[in-house]
Tab-separated table of C-alpha atoms in Angstrom:
chain	number	residue	atom	x	y	z
A	1013	MET	CA	-151.684	-127.231	47.408
A	1014	LEU	CA	-151.710	-123.433	47.240
A	1015	SER	CA	-149.390	-121.903	44.640
A	1016	ARG	CA	-147.890	-119.676	47.336
A	1017	VAL	CA	-146.912	-122.689	49.416
A	1018	ALA	CA	-145.559	-124.637	46.444
A	1019	ASN	CA	-143.570	-121.593	45.320
A	1020	SER	CA	-141.970	-121.159	48.761
A	1021	ILE	CA	-141.038	-124.843	49.019
A	1022	TYR	CA	-139.654	-124.785	45.485
A	1023	TRP	CA	-137.418	-121.773	46.110
A	1024	MET	CA	-136.399	-122.909	49.579
A	1025	SER	CA	-134.977	-126.063	47.990
A	1026	ARG	CA	-133.389	-124.276	45.013
A	1027	TYR	CA	-131.615	-121.737	47.219
A	1028	ILE	CA	-130.167	-124.428	49.494
A	1029	GLU	CA	-128.876	-126.349	46.466
A	1030	ARG	CA	-127.516	-123.137	44.933
A	1031	ALA	CA	-125.582	-122.284	48.099
A	1032	GLU	CA	-124.052	-125.766	48.100
A	1033	ASN	CA	-122.976	-125.491	44.485
A	1034	VAL	CA	-121.400	-122.069	44.918
A	1035	ALA	CA	-119.352	-123.682	47.702
A	1036	ARG	CA	-118.393	-126.412	45.229
A	1037	PHE	CA	-117.255	-123.810	42.658
A	1038	ILE	CA	-114.968	-122.168	45.199
A	1039	ASP	CA	-113.692	-125.450	46.582
A	1040	VAL	CA	-112.636	-126.754	43.173
A	1041	ASN	CA	-110.662	-123.549	42.679
A	1042	LEU	CA	-108.967	-124.001	46.043
A	1043	LYS	CA	-108.015	-127.560	45.105
A	1044	LEU	CA	-106.486	-126.342	41.841
A	1045	MET	CA	-104.501	-123.661	43.659
A	1046	LEU	CA	-102.997	-126.305	45.934
A	1047	ASP	CA	-102.368	-128.932	43.238
A	1048	ILE	CA	-101.125	-126.936	40.243
A	1049	PRO	CA	-97.352	-126.221	40.334
A	1050	ASN	CA	-97.629	-122.451	39.763
A	1051	GLY	CA	-100.388	-122.172	42.335
A	1052	GLY	CA	-103.089	-121.376	39.803
A	1053	HIS	CA	-102.700	-117.739	40.781
A	1054	ASN	CA	-104.978	-116.449	38.038
A	1055	GLN	CA	-107.903	-118.782	38.708
A	1056	TRP	CA	-110.230	-116.328	40.444
A	1057	GLU	CA	-111.360	-114.392	37.383
A	1058	PRO	CA	-112.612	-117.556	35.581
A	1059	LEU	CA	-114.599	-118.388	38.730
A	1060	VAL	CA	-116.565	-115.161	38.288
A	1061	ASN	CA	-116.930	-115.736	34.551
A	1062	VAL	CA	-118.488	-119.172	35.034
A	1063	THR	CA	-121.249	-117.667	37.190
A	1064	GLY	CA	-122.305	-115.486	34.244
A	1065	GLU	CA	-122.137	-112.419	36.549
A	1066	ARG	CA	-118.934	-110.766	35.308
A	1067	ASP	CA	-120.627	-107.426	34.516
A	1068	TRP	CA	-122.291	-107.303	37.961
A	1069	TYR	CA	-118.958	-108.089	39.613
A	1070	LEU	CA	-117.070	-105.339	37.780
A	1071	LYS	CA	-119.631	-102.768	38.891
A	1072	HIS	CA	-118.930	-103.567	42.541
A	1073	TYR	CA	-115.304	-104.759	42.729
A	1074	ASP	CA	-112.077	-103.296	41.336
A	1075	GLU	CA	-110.046	-106.478	40.802
A	1076	PHE	CA	-110.310	-110.285	40.696
A	1077	SER	CA	-108.401	-110.918	43.920
A	1078	GLN	CA	-108.973	-113.949	46.122
A	1079	ALA	CA	-110.460	-111.818	48.904
A	1080	ASN	CA	-112.849	-110.004	46.561
A	1081	VAL	CA	-114.094	-113.112	44.754
A	1082	ILE	CA	-114.609	-115.028	48.011
A	1083	ARG	CA	-116.524	-112.114	49.497
A	1084	PHE	CA	-118.572	-111.778	46.291
A	1085	LEU	CA	-119.550	-115.460	46.167
A	1086	THR	CA	-119.816	-116.140	49.892
A	1087	TYR	CA	-120.982	-113.148	51.913
A	1088	ASP	CA	-122.124	-110.331	49.603
A	1089	LEU	CA	-125.771	-109.688	50.511
A	1090	ASP	CA	-126.121	-107.312	47.531
A	1091	TYR	CA	-125.372	-110.243	45.213
A	1092	PRO	CA	-128.495	-112.458	45.287
A	1093	ASN	CA	-126.623	-115.670	44.441
A	1094	SER	CA	-123.926	-115.485	47.119
A	1095	ILE	CA	-124.008	-118.324	49.655
A	1096	PHE	CA	-125.207	-116.028	52.442
A	1097	SER	CA	-127.915	-114.455	50.244
A	1098	CYS	CA	-129.121	-117.886	49.134
A	1099	LEU	CA	-129.358	-119.156	52.706
A	1100	ALA	CA	-131.161	-115.992	53.821
A	1101	SER	CA	-133.683	-116.402	50.981
A	1102	ALA	CA	-134.087	-120.126	51.693
A	1103	ARG	CA	-134.725	-119.355	55.375
A	1104	GLU	CA	-137.364	-116.724	54.557
A	1105	ASN	CA	-139.145	-119.126	52.214
A	1106	ALA	CA	-139.004	-121.850	54.874
A	1107	ARG	CA	-140.367	-119.435	57.487
A	1108	SER	CA	-143.418	-118.745	55.300
A	1109	VAL	CA	-144.282	-122.470	55.102
A	1110	ARG	CA	-143.303	-123.628	58.599
A	1111	GLU	CA	-146.718	-125.217	58.987
A	1112	VAL	CA	-146.033	-127.422	55.935
A	1113	ILE	CA	-142.391	-128.456	56.354
A	1114	SER	CA	-141.190	-130.547	59.287
A	1115	ALA	CA	-139.815	-129.007	62.475
A	1116	GLU	CA	-136.506	-130.771	61.778
A	1117	MET	CA	-136.240	-129.104	58.367
A	1118	TRP	CA	-136.795	-125.653	59.883
A	1119	GLU	CA	-134.285	-126.335	62.650
A	1120	GLN	CA	-131.599	-127.386	60.149
A	1121	ILE	CA	-132.127	-124.486	57.768
A	1122	ASN	CA	-132.104	-122.011	60.660
A	1123	THR	CA	-128.942	-123.499	62.154
A	1124	PHE	CA	-127.312	-123.580	58.715
A	1125	TYR	CA	-128.073	-119.900	58.095
A	1126	LEU	CA	-126.865	-118.772	61.520
A	1127	SER	CA	-123.583	-120.702	61.236
A	1128	VAL	CA	-122.688	-118.885	58.001
A	1129	LYS	CA	-123.869	-115.555	59.428
A	1130	HIS	CA	-121.599	-115.923	62.462
A	1131	SER	CA	-118.604	-116.646	60.226
A	1132	SER	CA	-119.171	-113.628	57.973
A	1133	GLY	CA	-116.943	-111.300	59.985
A	1134	ALA	CA	-114.011	-113.693	60.231
A	1135	GLU	CA	-111.014	-113.694	57.897
A	1136	LEU	CA	-110.406	-117.350	57.035
A	1137	GLU	CA	-106.900	-118.559	56.276
A	1138	LEU	CA	-106.393	-120.313	52.958
A	1139	ASP	CA	-105.857	-123.715	54.580
A	1140	ARG	CA	-109.140	-123.343	56.535
A	1141	LEU	CA	-111.258	-122.361	53.531
A	1142	HIS	CA	-111.579	-125.947	52.327
A	1143	ASP	CA	-113.023	-126.990	55.710
A	1144	PHE	CA	-115.415	-124.045	55.688
A	1145	TYR	CA	-116.841	-124.857	52.249
A	1146	THR	CA	-116.994	-128.556	53.093
A	1147	LYS	CA	-119.221	-127.643	56.051
A	1148	ILE	CA	-121.521	-125.735	53.702
A	1149	ARG	CA	-121.749	-128.730	51.373
A	1150	ASN	CA	-122.457	-131.016	54.325
A	1151	GLY	CA	-125.063	-128.614	55.714
A	1152	SER	CA	-126.937	-128.751	52.417
A	1153	SER	CA	-126.664	-132.544	52.209
A	1154	LEU	CA	-127.965	-132.836	55.790
A	1155	PHE	CA	-130.959	-130.667	54.875
A	1156	ASP	CA	-131.696	-132.897	51.857
A	1157	GLY	CA	-131.512	-136.004	54.028
A	1158	ILE	CA	-133.762	-134.511	56.715
A	1159	THR	CA	-136.250	-133.447	54.031
A	1160	ASP	CA	-136.366	-136.948	52.547
A	1161	SER	CA	-136.756	-138.627	55.937
A	1162	THR	CA	-139.168	-136.255	57.719
A	1163	MET	CA	-141.432	-134.768	55.028
A	1164	SER	CA	-144.322	-136.743	53.548
A	1165	HIS	CA	-143.573	-137.591	49.918
A	1166	GLY	CA	-146.581	-135.740	48.528
A	1167	ASP	CA	-146.740	-132.703	46.239
A	1168	GLY	CA	-144.652	-130.525	48.567
A	1169	TRP	CA	-141.814	-133.022	48.673
A	1170	HIS	CA	-141.924	-133.424	44.876
A	1171	PHE	CA	-141.717	-129.644	44.417
A	1172	ALA	CA	-138.665	-129.613	46.698
A	1173	ARG	CA	-137.020	-132.502	44.822
A	1174	MET	CA	-137.785	-131.059	41.378
A	1175	ALA	CA	-136.309	-127.720	42.452
A	1176	ARG	CA	-133.185	-129.316	43.895
A	1177	LEU	CA	-132.523	-131.422	40.799
A	1178	THR	CA	-133.111	-128.709	38.193
A	1179	GLU	CA	-130.802	-126.411	40.141
A	1180	ARG	CA	-128.230	-129.208	40.409
A	1181	ALA	CA	-128.390	-129.923	36.662
A	1182	ASP	CA	-127.665	-126.279	35.934
A	1183	LYS	CA	-124.773	-126.087	38.378
A	1184	THR	CA	-123.205	-129.372	37.220
A	1185	SER	CA	-123.191	-127.949	33.689
A	1186	ARG	CA	-121.385	-124.874	35.032
A	1187	ILE	CA	-118.863	-127.005	36.932
A	1188	VAL	CA	-118.005	-128.813	33.678
A	1189	ASP	CA	-117.927	-125.460	31.905
A	1190	MET	CA	-115.317	-124.260	34.412
A	1191	LYS	CA	-112.821	-126.408	32.494
A	1192	TYR	CA	-113.501	-124.324	29.408
A	1193	PHE	CA	-112.930	-121.039	31.233
A	1194	ILE	CA	-109.839	-122.251	33.076
A	1195	LEU	CA	-108.187	-123.904	30.087
A	1196	LEU	CA	-109.075	-121.338	27.470
A	1197	PRO	CA	-105.808	-119.386	27.647
A	1198	ARG	CA	-103.686	-122.537	28.190
A	1199	THR	CA	-104.572	-124.988	25.420
A	1200	TYR	CA	-100.977	-126.240	25.451
A	1201	ASP	CA	-101.756	-127.926	28.800
A	1202	VAL	CA	-104.253	-130.322	27.187
A	1203	GLY	CA	-103.185	-133.936	27.798
A	1204	THR	CA	-100.546	-133.010	30.392
A	1205	PRO	CA	-100.541	-133.955	34.118
A	1206	ILE	CA	-101.960	-130.485	34.821
A	1207	ASP	CA	-104.889	-131.325	32.551
A	1208	ASN	CA	-105.547	-134.493	34.575
A	1209	ILE	CA	-105.345	-132.538	37.845
A	1210	GLN	CA	-107.971	-130.114	36.590
A	1211	TRP	CA	-110.354	-132.850	35.490
A	1212	SER	CA	-109.831	-134.682	38.803
A	1213	ALA	CA	-110.630	-131.472	40.681
A	1214	LEU	CA	-113.841	-131.080	38.714
A	1215	LEU	CA	-114.853	-134.632	39.555
A	1216	SER	CA	-114.124	-134.030	43.228
A	1217	SER	CA	-116.137	-130.808	43.221
A	1218	ALA	CA	-119.124	-132.839	42.030
A	1219	SER	CA	-118.358	-135.551	44.637
A	1220	GLY	CA	-117.907	-137.926	41.727
A	1221	PHE	CA	-114.212	-138.828	41.809
A	1222	HIS	CA	-114.564	-142.263	43.427
A	1223	MET	CA	-117.656	-143.277	41.433
A	1224	TYR	CA	-115.876	-142.246	38.240
A	1225	LYS	CA	-112.733	-144.222	39.153
A	1226	GLN	CA	-114.853	-147.321	39.807
A	1227	GLN	CA	-116.469	-147.002	36.400
A	1228	TYR	CA	-113.604	-145.819	34.182
A	1229	GLY	CA	-110.325	-146.142	36.117
A	1230	SER	CA	-107.928	-143.589	34.688
A	1231	ILE	CA	-108.756	-139.949	34.057
A	1232	ASP	CA	-109.842	-139.326	30.484
A	1233	PRO	CA	-111.452	-135.964	29.588
A	1234	LYS	CA	-114.002	-137.600	27.291
A	1235	HIS	CA	-115.046	-140.084	29.960
A	1236	VAL	CA	-115.217	-137.388	32.668
A	1237	ALA	CA	-117.509	-135.258	30.518
A	1238	ASP	CA	-119.597	-138.316	29.660
A	1239	PHE	CA	-119.877	-139.193	33.361
A	1240	LEU	CA	-120.915	-135.723	34.540
A	1241	ILE	CA	-123.275	-134.979	31.647
A	1242	LEU	CA	-124.790	-138.229	30.377
A	1243	ASP	CA	-124.538	-140.825	33.151
A	1244	ARG	CA	-127.986	-142.166	34.107
A	1245	LEU	CA	-127.034	-143.377	37.607
A	1246	PHE	CA	-124.700	-140.802	39.165
A	1247	PRO	CA	-126.919	-138.451	41.254
A	1248	ARG	CA	-125.126	-135.259	40.273
A	1249	SER	CA	-124.957	-135.907	36.516
A	1250	ILE	CA	-127.099	-133.669	34.332
A	1251	HIS	CA	-128.941	-136.613	32.796
A	1252	TYR	CA	-129.833	-138.201	36.144
A	1253	CYS	CA	-131.080	-134.859	37.511
A	1254	LEU	CA	-133.395	-134.323	34.547
A	1255	ILE	CA	-134.795	-137.872	34.730
A	1256	LYS	CA	-135.659	-137.535	38.433
A	1257	ALA	CA	-136.921	-133.941	38.119
A	1258	GLU	CA	-139.253	-135.062	35.352
A	1259	GLU	CA	-140.507	-137.917	37.545
A	1260	SER	CA	-141.415	-135.455	40.306
A	1261	LEU	CA	-143.045	-133.065	37.835
A	1262	HIS	CA	-145.310	-135.849	36.586
A	1263	GLN	CA	-146.057	-137.012	40.121
A	1264	ILE	CA	-147.329	-133.502	40.857
A	1265	SER	CA	-149.539	-133.293	37.775
A	1266	GLY	CA	-150.495	-136.977	37.580
A	1267	THR	CA	-149.654	-137.103	33.866
A	1268	PRO	CA	-147.762	-140.239	32.744
A	1269	VAL	CA	-144.090	-139.718	31.841
A	1270	GLY	CA	-143.791	-139.514	28.055
A	1271	THR	CA	-146.904	-137.334	27.736
A	1272	PHE	CA	-147.631	-133.766	28.788
A	1273	SER	CA	-150.521	-131.635	29.984
A	1274	ASN	CA	-148.678	-128.320	30.426
A	1275	GLU	CA	-145.648	-126.497	29.008
A	1276	ALA	CA	-143.442	-127.354	32.003
A	1277	GLU	CA	-143.814	-131.069	31.220
A	1278	GLN	CA	-143.432	-130.435	27.487
A	1279	TYR	CA	-140.180	-128.476	27.733
A	1280	LEU	CA	-138.587	-130.600	30.460
A	1281	GLY	CA	-139.554	-133.799	28.647
A	1282	ARG	CA	-138.109	-132.495	25.391
A	1283	LEU	CA	-134.825	-131.511	27.061
A	1284	ARG	CA	-134.559	-134.867	28.837
A	1285	SER	CA	-135.279	-136.687	25.554
A	1286	GLU	CA	-132.536	-134.750	23.760
A	1287	ILE	CA	-129.999	-135.943	26.336
A	1288	ASP	CA	-131.383	-139.503	26.173
A	1289	PHE	CA	-130.219	-139.728	22.572
A	1290	THR	CA	-127.074	-137.558	22.687
A	1291	SER	CA	-123.564	-139.040	22.733
A	1292	ILE	CA	-120.419	-137.480	24.167
A	1293	LYS	CA	-118.945	-137.663	20.658
A	1294	GLU	CA	-121.705	-135.359	19.388
A	1295	ILE	CA	-121.205	-132.961	22.314
A	1296	ILE	CA	-117.467	-132.697	21.634
A	1297	ALA	CA	-118.119	-132.206	17.921
A	1298	GLN	CA	-120.513	-129.349	18.714
A	1299	GLY	CA	-118.081	-127.831	21.212
A	1300	MET	CA	-118.336	-128.437	24.968
A	1301	HIS	CA	-118.889	-124.813	25.925
A	1302	GLU	CA	-121.388	-124.244	23.116
A	1303	TYR	CA	-123.340	-127.362	24.099
A	1304	LEU	CA	-123.443	-126.433	27.794
A	1305	ASP	CA	-124.364	-122.832	27.035
A	1306	ASP	CA	-127.274	-124.044	24.901
A	1307	PHE	CA	-128.318	-126.507	27.617
A	1308	GLN	CA	-128.358	-123.764	30.273
A	1309	LYS	CA	-130.581	-121.583	28.081
A	1310	LYS	CA	-133.042	-124.450	27.551
A	1311	LEU	CA	-133.047	-125.256	31.268
A	1312	ASN	CA	-133.798	-121.610	32.050
A	1313	ILE	CA	-136.837	-121.873	29.770
A	1314	VAL	CA	-137.940	-124.980	31.678
A	1315	GLY	CA	-137.724	-122.936	34.893
A	1316	GLU	CA	-139.849	-120.198	33.315
A	1317	LYS	CA	-142.454	-122.754	32.237
A	1318	ILE	CA	-142.574	-124.237	35.753
A	1319	PHE	CA	-143.166	-120.734	37.125
A	1320	VAL	CA	-145.945	-119.942	34.656
A	1321	THR	CA	-147.600	-123.351	35.084
A	1322	PHE	CA	-147.610	-123.512	38.877
A	1323	PHE	CA	-146.690	-120.201	40.519
A	1324	ASP	CA	-147.749	-117.255	38.338
A	1325	LEU	CA	-150.843	-115.999	40.128
A	1326	GLU	CA	-151.749	-113.522	37.384
A	1327	HIS	CA	-151.046	-115.419	34.171
A	1328	GLY	CA	-150.626	-119.066	35.186
A	1329	PRO	CA	-153.169	-121.679	34.228
A	1330	LYS	CA	-154.037	-122.457	37.850
A	1331	ASN	CA	-153.579	-120.715	41.164
A	1332	VAL	CA	-154.648	-123.676	43.274
A	1333	TYR	CA	-153.964	-127.175	42.086
A	1334	SER	CA	-153.625	-130.797	42.984
A	1335	ASN	CA	-153.434	-134.007	41.031
A	1336	SER	CA	-157.210	-134.161	40.863
A	1337	ASP	CA	-157.491	-130.507	39.728
A	1338	ILE	CA	-155.386	-131.049	36.638
A	1339	HIS	CA	-157.029	-134.250	35.573
């Protein structure tokens, strides 16, 4: 497969997943505003902080109002990680590989993009925002399902899956980290009903509330963190995402899992192994935010190694590759 094609498929999938997760960030904030007694009126600034784009935001917006933050994260085409920007980038990447992806995939991504574009001029009421962001989440899930059911599960499909899961691992870590940013000025709420509401909202934002309740029953912060970070079976947990992303990476290269033939496999395998043998007790002892911050930095390095190994036309080890090329 040509590097150009693999690169476009990879970023098409990452941008769709990123758009979905930005919708999840906003939706969890909306849930907190409705559930917390004081309305959670000051929850919009932490939402910007958790994206890591506070400095960019302050250069373009004068205050952390609901309208500004929603515009920033949803429609701002100058911000490359807004939902609209992500869908536009995903669509352009899909357009460049229309001969490789299925017609159904192109139809869904095009419809998805146009639906958000048509809504960009409308002022949504607060009680309609939840429905709007639910549609974005469902649009992304539909694209994933169409991809799995209409695209041959060869190298292209594995690039798409690896991209989706590495992006999801990063965004799940940021969803958990939201608790740090939201609770930071209100440590006296720890252990109160408000604390439980916040953890429940985080679980819902990761579509994990019912699976968690089946496994643990009552809300316990330690168990919630364990579930979203270390669970091997829940498809949005960090651990699960890394296991499956590593499987796809090795399917592309043909190298057995547990060994490596390039730096992408080495760094992703090392990160996955660290989580294999990490307990929630150790994470809490290190500090949740500190652990997640360190994880995000290591995952960024994995992304850089994937780029250099497969997509970097000037410095990468191969410009054209297949399983047989590498071995």
